[in-house]
Amino acid sequence: MNIQFKKGVLEICVLSVLARKDCYGYELVNEISKRIDISEGTIYPLLHRLKDEGHVTTYLQESAGGAPRKYYRLTESGRKEEHEQKEEWMRFCASVNALLEGKNNAAE
Amino acid sequence: MNIQFKKGVLEICVLSVLARKDCYGYELVNEISKRIDISEGTIYPLLHRLKDEGHVTTYLQESAGGAPRKYYRLTESGRKEEHEQKEEWMRFCASVNALLEGKNNAAE
DNA sequence: GGTAAGTACCTTGCAACGCAAGATACTGTG
DNA sequence: CACAGTATCTTGCGTTGCAAGGTACTTACC
């Protein structure tokens, strides 16, 4: 899998999963990796970034095994961000596909 | 437009346009920019990379105004690369869209 | 008791890509 | 002569994702 493709997209994936339910980091890795490989070295910095930007809040919960889980919950700005980035992603895909199909004019 | 989305994708766009006709760098910028903004600081290093990897060959042709045009032509390996990257891009898009739609299992 | 695997968090350093901003040089227009 | 357009190129920067490491707890096995 081309690593470059994932740039920017993994953030949408995280936002999208969080839009459906609160998750902790380790859980997000497993959830997203069902479709797209993502490593812990990617998810934790990403989550911290989202928190710094105010798109998520966190709360701790005990775990049966291992360290306590840090759950992430979308804020209102996070939901807005999720929506906007999803839209932008779809527009981008449409542009790329048009280009790959050889449709030359933006009007087509 | 999220810059990150473009990572890796602009290379496919270039390969795809070149698969239809030989182009020079400046022309590729204008062609691709109809759909997706791409700057000269991006295209020239990209083209040099493709040449180093043997995916394109070049030939010069005089221009009415300005410097002579350096045309890029796909090699056989370039055509193969174009095909493979296109396939990978489409698989990637399908995975992302499934994830964004909340389809949890890779089987679905 | 010791060891491994699983859960769960984290950080550091690196590689790759795209962009802005610059340089160069030629042509045509006002 | 100055400017815009054509056409090439390079340097330095910011962002992202990853590999590889570390920490700490629990369970299972020998």
mmCIF file of N, CA and C in Angstrom, chain A residues 10-24 27-28 31-32 47 50 55-57 59 71-86, chain B residues 99-102 104:
data_model
loop_
_atom_site.group_PDB
_atom_site.id
_atom_site.type_symbol
_atom_site.label_atom_id
_atom_site.label_comp_id
_atom_site.label_asym_id
_atom_site.label_seq_id
_atom_site.Cartn_x
_atom_site.Cartn_y
_atom_site.Cartn_z
ATOM 1 N N LEU A 10 -5.986 9.457 6.776
ATOM 2 C CA LEU A 10 -6.143 8.758 8.058
ATOM 3 C C LEU A 10 -6.846 9.647 9.072
ATOM 4 N N GLU A 11 -6.610 10.942 8.990
ATOM 5 C CA GLU A 11 -7.293 11.873 9.895
ATOM 6 C C GLU A 11 -8.805 11.820 9.672
ATOM 7 N N ILE A 12 -9.219 11.774 8.431
ATOM 8 C CA ILE A 12 -10.661 11.674 8.146
ATOM 9 C C ILE A 12 -11.208 10.359 8.685
ATOM 10 N N CYS A 13 -10.440 9.296 8.495
ATOM 11 C CA CYS A 13 -10.878 7.986 8.977
ATOM 12 C C CYS A 13 -11.104 8.023 10.484
ATOM 13 N N VAL A 14 -10.171 8.618 11.203
ATOM 14 C CA VAL A 14 -10.299 8.718 12.655
ATOM 15 C C VAL A 14 -11.531 9.538 13.014
ATOM 16 N N LEU A 15 -11.671 10.700 12.382
ATOM 17 C CA LEU A 15 -12.822 11.563 12.665
ATOM 18 C C LEU A 15 -14.126 10.828 12.363
ATOM 19 N N SER A 16 -14.126 10.075 11.291
ATOM 20 C CA SER A 16 -15.336 9.383 10.863
ATOM 21 C C SER A 16 -15.744 8.278 11.836
ATOM 22 N N VAL A 17 -14.756 7.533 12.318
ATOM 23 C CA VAL A 17 -15.058 6.478 13.296
ATOM 24 C C VAL A 17 -15.546 7.113 14.594
ATOM 25 N N LEU A 18 -14.877 8.192 15.008
ATOM 26 C CA LEU A 18 -15.264 8.869 16.251
ATOM 27 C C LEU A 18 -16.649 9.507 16.131
ATOM 28 N N ALA A 19 -17.056 9.810 14.921
ATOM 29 C CA ALA A 19 -18.388 10.405 14.721
ATOM 30 C C ALA A 19 -19.474 9.380 15.024
ATOM 31 N N ARG A 20 -19.122 8.096 14.968
ATOM 32 C CA ARG A 20 -20.099 7.038 15.236
ATOM 33 C C ARG A 20 -20.056 6.577 16.678
ATOM 34 N N LYS A 21 -18.848 6.554 17.243
ATOM 35 C CA LYS A 21 -18.732 6.173 18.659
ATOM 36 C C LYS A 21 -17.401 6.607 19.262
ATOM 37 N N ASP A 22 -17.394 6.869 20.550
ATOM 38 C CA ASP A 22 -16.156 7.184 21.251
ATOM 39 C C ASP A 22 -15.229 5.975 21.183
ATOM 40 N N CYS A 23 -13.938 6.242 21.019
ATOM 41 C CA CYS A 23 -12.964 5.158 20.927
ATOM 42 C C CYS A 23 -11.691 5.535 21.671
ATOM 43 N N TYR A 24 -10.910 4.508 22.053
ATOM 44 C CA TYR A 24 -9.560 4.775 22.561
ATOM 45 C C TYR A 24 -8.576 4.433 21.446
ATOM 46 N N GLU A 27 -7.925 0.925 20.118
ATOM 47 C CA GLU A 27 -9.127 0.430 19.449
ATOM 48 C C GLU A 27 -9.223 1.000 18.025
ATOM 49 N N LEU A 28 -8.876 2.251 17.887
ATOM 50 C CA LEU A 28 -8.915 2.890 16.564
ATOM 51 C C LEU A 28 -7.939 2.229 15.596
ATOM 52 N N GLU A 31 -9.578 -0.998 14.562
ATOM 53 C CA GLU A 31 -10.786 -0.717 13.772
ATOM 54 C C GLU A 31 -10.423 -0.295 12.345
ATOM 55 N N ILE A 32 -9.555 0.687 12.272
ATOM 56 C CA ILE A 32 -9.179 1.232 10.957
ATOM 57 C C ILE A 32 -8.345 0.233 10.167
ATOM 58 N N LEU A 47 -4.024 11.823 17.276
ATOM 59 C CA LEU A 47 -5.040 12.100 18.290
ATOM 60 C C LEU A 47 -4.656 13.313 19.138
ATOM 61 N N LEU A 50 -5.421 16.361 17.159
ATOM 62 C CA LEU A 50 -6.859 16.650 17.145
ATOM 63 C C LEU A 50 -7.289 17.289 18.464
ATOM 64 N N HIS A 55 -10.742 19.461 18.462
ATOM 65 C CA HIS A 55 -11.726 18.645 17.742
ATOM 66 C C HIS A 55 -12.191 17.448 18.563
ATOM 67 N N VAL A 56 -11.444 17.112 19.618
ATOM 68 C CA VAL A 56 -11.827 16.006 20.501
ATOM 69 C C VAL A 56 -11.548 16.361 21.954
ATOM 70 N N THR A 57 -12.275 15.680 22.843
ATOM 71 C CA THR A 57 -11.952 15.724 24.271
ATOM 72 C C THR A 57 -11.664 14.292 24.694
ATOM 73 N N TYR A 59 -11.414 11.223 27.996
ATOM 74 C CA TYR A 59 -11.705 10.790 29.361
ATOM 75 C C TYR A 59 -11.134 9.395 29.566
ATOM 76 N N TYR A 71 -10.271 7.424 26.196
ATOM 77 C CA TYR A 71 -11.303 7.548 25.162
ATOM 78 C C TYR A 71 -11.323 8.935 24.553
ATOM 79 N N TYR A 72 -11.617 8.984 23.272
ATOM 80 C CA TYR A 72 -11.716 10.257 22.560
ATOM 81 C C TYR A 72 -13.139 10.473 22.104
ATOM 82 N N ARG A 73 -13.631 11.696 22.334
ATOM 83 C CA ARG A 73 -14.992 12.048 21.939
ATOM 84 C C ARG A 73 -14.954 13.299 21.065
ATOM 85 N N LEU A 74 -15.673 13.282 19.975
ATOM 86 C CA LEU A 74 -15.713 14.450 19.076
ATOM 87 C C LEU A 74 -16.392 15.635 19.746
ATOM 88 N N THR A 75 -15.847 16.825 19.531
ATOM 89 C CA THR A 75 -16.527 18.054 19.947
ATOM 90 C C THR A 75 -17.390 18.522 18.769
ATOM 91 N N GLU A 76 -18.085 19.620 18.982
ATOM 92 C CA GLU A 76 -18.883 20.177 17.876
ATOM 93 C C GLU A 76 -17.983 20.553 16.708
ATOM 94 N N SER A 77 -16.858 21.193 17.037
ATOM 95 C CA SER A 77 -15.925 21.583 15.970
ATOM 96 C C SER A 77 -15.370 20.342 15.286
ATOM 97 N N GLY A 78 -15.238 19.269 16.042
ATOM 98 C CA GLY A 78 -14.771 18.008 15.472
ATOM 99 C C GLY A 78 -15.762 17.441 14.474
ATOM 100 N N ARG A 79 -17.056 17.552 14.804
ATOM 101 C CA ARG A 79 -18.096 17.059 13.892
ATOM 102 C C ARG A 79 -18.129 17.872 12.615
ATOM 103 N N LYS A 80 -17.948 19.170 12.793
ATOM 104 C CA LYS A 80 -17.919 20.054 11.631
ATOM 105 C C LYS A 80 -16.723 19.703 10.748
ATOM 106 N N GLU A 81 -15.591 19.524 11.405
ATOM 107 C CA GLU A 81 -14.358 19.164 10.689
ATOM 108 C C GLU A 81 -14.534 17.849 9.940
ATOM 109 N N GLU A 82 -15.152 16.897 10.584
ATOM 110 C CA GLU A 82 -15.372 15.582 9.960
ATOM 111 C C GLU A 82 -16.173 15.751 8.678
ATOM 112 N N HIS A 83 -17.225 16.532 8.787
ATOM 113 C CA HIS A 83 -18.106 16.750 7.642
ATOM 114 C C HIS A 83 -17.389 17.450 6.492
ATOM 115 N N GLU A 84 -16.653 18.501 6.845
ATOM 116 C CA GLU A 84 -15.970 19.286 5.809
ATOM 117 C C GLU A 84 -14.871 18.492 5.118
ATOM 118 N N GLN A 85 -14.115 17.747 5.916
ATOM 119 C CA GLN A 85 -13.015 16.987 5.328
ATOM 120 C C GLN A 85 -13.540 15.863 4.451
ATOM 121 N N LYS A 86 -14.640 15.277 4.859
ATOM 122 C CA LYS A 86 -15.251 14.216 4.060
ATOM 123 C C LYS A 86 -15.683 14.774 2.699
ATOM 124 N N LEU B 99 -14.772 2.584 4.784
ATOM 125 C CA LEU B 99 -14.539 2.996 6.171
ATOM 126 C C LEU B 99 -15.403 4.199 6.538
ATOM 127 N N LEU B 100 -15.462 5.158 5.624
ATOM 128 C CA LEU B 100 -16.226 6.374 5.906
ATOM 129 C C LEU B 100 -17.722 6.082 5.979
ATOM 130 N N GLU B 101 -18.131 5.019 5.297
ATOM 131 C CA GLU B 101 -19.546 4.654 5.332
ATOM 132 C C GLU B 101 -19.865 3.745 6.509
ATOM 133 N N GLY B 102 -18.818 3.417 7.281
ATOM 134 C CA GLY B 102 -19.060 2.638 8.490
ATOM 135 C C GLY B 102 -19.218 1.151 8.271
ATOM 136 N N ASN B 104 -17.815 -2.117 8.662
ATOM 137 C CA ASN B 104 -16.722 -2.487 9.559
ATOM 138 C C ASN B 104 -15.880 -3.657 9.099
#
